[in-house]
């Protein structure tokens, strides 16, 4: 699974603190196109959560805090960092967690 496959949730599971983590895998270098793909994928994840579909696909998510994590292969560019900061603010305000990690 990857950012390019817009039709699936890449990874979902429970973190050690009980939070349910929905992970997006981004193996692409940062560009206008990869930012667009990431935005679309995040929107799909939010729709999956907000529609309640998450609870039928992953019943253990009921009553748990939910977080979206973007795992990146490359360090974010300054434009990507601005985008990720904006995502953090908006998604946190919606009541969900959001973060990104870089695994080189």
XYZ file of C-alpha atoms in Angstrom:
104
model
C 0.000 0.000 0.000
C 1.135 3.547 -0.579
C 0.084 7.113 -1.081
C -0.512 6.269 -4.742
C -3.252 3.751 -3.890
C -6.033 6.138 -2.961
C -8.659 3.431 -2.485
C -7.276 1.747 0.654
C -6.194 2.450 4.201
C -2.486 1.554 4.159
C -2.138 0.365 7.778
C -4.420 0.416 10.811
C -3.607 -0.819 14.277
C -3.492 -0.076 17.982
C -0.530 1.793 19.457
C 0.878 0.861 22.870
C -1.059 3.744 24.470
C -4.365 2.385 23.109
C -4.680 4.962 20.340
C -5.817 3.577 17.006
C -3.287 4.665 14.406
C -4.143 4.905 10.716
C -0.911 5.126 8.751
C -0.260 6.603 5.323
C 2.892 5.398 3.595
C 4.563 8.078 1.471
C 7.571 6.792 -0.463
C 7.583 9.664 -2.956
C 9.918 12.645 -3.019
C 8.144 15.879 -2.124
C 6.610 17.683 -5.092
C 3.390 19.440 -6.001
C 2.010 16.103 -7.204
C 2.956 14.188 -4.046
C 1.411 16.927 -1.877
C -1.792 16.642 -3.902
C -1.788 12.839 -3.500
C -1.194 13.202 0.243
C -4.015 15.703 0.596
C -6.392 13.365 -1.228
C -5.296 10.375 0.871
C -5.744 12.320 4.125
C -9.234 13.323 2.972
C -10.034 9.645 2.317
C -8.824 8.722 5.806
C -10.923 11.469 7.391
C -13.989 10.319 5.450
C -13.300 6.741 6.613
C -13.214 7.943 10.222
C -16.048 10.479 10.127
C -18.447 8.146 8.290
C -18.002 5.517 11.014
C -16.719 3.004 8.466
C -13.657 2.556 10.662
C -15.810 0.851 13.301
C -17.075 -1.818 10.936
C -13.627 -2.389 9.437
C -11.793 -2.241 12.778
C -14.244 -2.790 15.675
C -11.467 -2.362 18.259
C -11.437 1.361 17.384
C -14.692 1.953 19.272
C -14.118 4.294 22.172
C -10.445 4.862 21.290
C -8.568 7.998 20.309
C -7.819 8.052 16.586
C -4.641 9.333 14.959
C -3.418 9.618 11.377
C 0.325 9.156 10.892
C 2.141 9.922 7.648
C 5.328 7.875 7.325
C 7.666 9.520 4.827
C 10.747 8.219 3.065
C 12.123 11.733 2.478
C 12.504 14.750 4.764
C 9.656 17.174 4.023
C 10.441 20.263 1.974
C 9.542 23.660 3.468
C 6.296 23.624 1.463
C 5.515 20.117 2.721
C 6.240 21.144 6.322
C 3.785 24.027 6.015
C 1.181 21.631 4.649
C 1.791 19.095 7.433
C 1.542 21.830 10.089
C -1.765 22.962 8.617
C -3.009 19.355 8.605
C -2.003 18.963 12.249
C -3.980 22.040 13.266
C -7.117 21.186 11.281
C -7.185 17.490 12.179
C -6.499 18.151 15.868
C -9.355 20.669 15.898
C -11.597 17.938 14.450
C -10.766 15.785 17.478
C -8.228 13.426 15.944
C -4.461 13.184 16.182
C -2.059 13.792 13.319
C 1.695 13.502 12.954
C 4.400 12.614 10.473
C 7.599 10.582 10.735
C 10.561 10.180 8.408
C 12.120 6.760 7.918
C 15.106 6.923 5.631
